[in-house]
Coordinates of C-alpha atoms in Angstrom, one line a residue:
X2 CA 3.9 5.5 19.2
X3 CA 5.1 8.3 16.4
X4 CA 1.6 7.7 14.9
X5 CA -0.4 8.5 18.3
X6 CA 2.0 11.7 18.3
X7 CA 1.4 12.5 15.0
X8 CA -2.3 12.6 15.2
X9 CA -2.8 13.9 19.2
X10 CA -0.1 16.6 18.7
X11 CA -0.8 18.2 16.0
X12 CA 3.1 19.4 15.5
X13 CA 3.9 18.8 11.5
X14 CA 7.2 17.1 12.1
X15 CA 5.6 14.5 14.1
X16 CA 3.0 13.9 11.5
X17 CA 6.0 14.1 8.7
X18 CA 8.1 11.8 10.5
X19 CA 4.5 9.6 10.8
X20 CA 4.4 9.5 7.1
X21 CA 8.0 9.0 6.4
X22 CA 8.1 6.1 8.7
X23 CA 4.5 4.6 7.5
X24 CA 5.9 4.9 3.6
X25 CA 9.4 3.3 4.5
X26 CA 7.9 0.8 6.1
X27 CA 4.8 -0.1 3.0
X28 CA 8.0 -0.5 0.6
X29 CA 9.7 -2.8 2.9
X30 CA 7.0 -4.8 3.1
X31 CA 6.1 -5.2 -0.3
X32 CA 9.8 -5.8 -1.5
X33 CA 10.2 -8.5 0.9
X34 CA 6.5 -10.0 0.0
X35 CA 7.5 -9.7 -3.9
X36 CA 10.7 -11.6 -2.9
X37 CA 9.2 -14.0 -1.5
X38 CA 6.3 -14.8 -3.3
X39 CA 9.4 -15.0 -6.0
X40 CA 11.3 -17.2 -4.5
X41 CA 8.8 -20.0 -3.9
X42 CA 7.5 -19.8 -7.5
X43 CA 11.4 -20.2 -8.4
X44 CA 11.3 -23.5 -5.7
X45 CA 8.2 -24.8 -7.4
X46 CA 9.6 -24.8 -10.8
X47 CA 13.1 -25.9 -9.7
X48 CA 12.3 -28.5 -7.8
X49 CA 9.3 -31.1 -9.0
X50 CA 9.4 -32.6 -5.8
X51 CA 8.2 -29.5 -3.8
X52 CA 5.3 -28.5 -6.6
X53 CA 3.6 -31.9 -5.7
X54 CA 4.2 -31.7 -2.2
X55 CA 1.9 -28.0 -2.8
X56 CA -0.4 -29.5 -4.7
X57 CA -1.3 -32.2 -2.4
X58 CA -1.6 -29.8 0.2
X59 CA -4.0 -28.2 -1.8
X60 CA -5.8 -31.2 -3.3
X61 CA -8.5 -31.5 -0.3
X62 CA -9.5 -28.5 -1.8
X63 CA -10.4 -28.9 -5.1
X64 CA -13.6 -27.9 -7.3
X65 CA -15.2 -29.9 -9.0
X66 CA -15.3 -28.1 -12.2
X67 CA -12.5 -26.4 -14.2
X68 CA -12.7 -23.4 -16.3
X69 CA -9.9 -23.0 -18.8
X70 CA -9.9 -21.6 -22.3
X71 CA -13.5 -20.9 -22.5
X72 CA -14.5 -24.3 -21.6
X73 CA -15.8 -26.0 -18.1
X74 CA -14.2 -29.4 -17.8
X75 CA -16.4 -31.9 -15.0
X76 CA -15.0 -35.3 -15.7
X77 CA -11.8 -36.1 -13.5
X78 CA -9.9 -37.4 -16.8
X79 CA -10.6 -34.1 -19.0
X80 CA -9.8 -31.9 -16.2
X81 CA -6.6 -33.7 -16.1
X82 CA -5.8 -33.2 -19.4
X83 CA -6.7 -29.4 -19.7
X84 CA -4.4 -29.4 -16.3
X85 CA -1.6 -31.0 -18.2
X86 CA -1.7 -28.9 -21.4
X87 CA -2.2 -25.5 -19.2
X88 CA 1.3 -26.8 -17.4
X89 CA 2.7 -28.2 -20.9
X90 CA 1.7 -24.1 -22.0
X91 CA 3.5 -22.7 -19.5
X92 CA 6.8 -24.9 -18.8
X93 CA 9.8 -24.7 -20.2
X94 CA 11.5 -27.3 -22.2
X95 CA 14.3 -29.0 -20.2
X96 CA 18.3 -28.1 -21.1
X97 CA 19.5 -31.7 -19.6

């Protein structure tokens, strides 16, 4: 509604209030998405059980190729392997 007043107006405060309103609202949303996004990559690495529950869900969908470190992997067992040293890469060590 402020944005219809904003542009058929023509009165500046409308239009300010427009882009006040439109900016407020672009930060909201992209702190809230960030936190989110956050979160579930924070569940995923906390909890094994959920990052194989995703990856299942995504399995039906899987190439049938993998690129990683230069190299194109088409056999199920060596794209396995370059799957388990990317996660071996990137994983941290447990404390336990």
């Amino acid at each position: 509604m402020v944005r219809k007043l904003a542009l058929k107006g023509g009165n500046p405060d409308s239009f300010d209030e427009f882009k006040s309103l439109r900016s407020t609202a672009k930060y909201y949303i992209q702190k809230y998405y960030d936190t989110y996004l956050r979160l579930r990559e924070n569940n995923l690495i906390s909890t094994p059980k959920k990052f194989w529950s995703y990856y299942k869900n995504k399995n039906s969908n899987l190439p049938n190729s993998l690129h990683y470190n230069n190299v194109c992997y088409e056999n199920d067992d060596d794209i396995t392997n370059a799957f388990a040293d990317y996660l071996n890469s990137v994983s941290k060590p447990s404390t336990d």
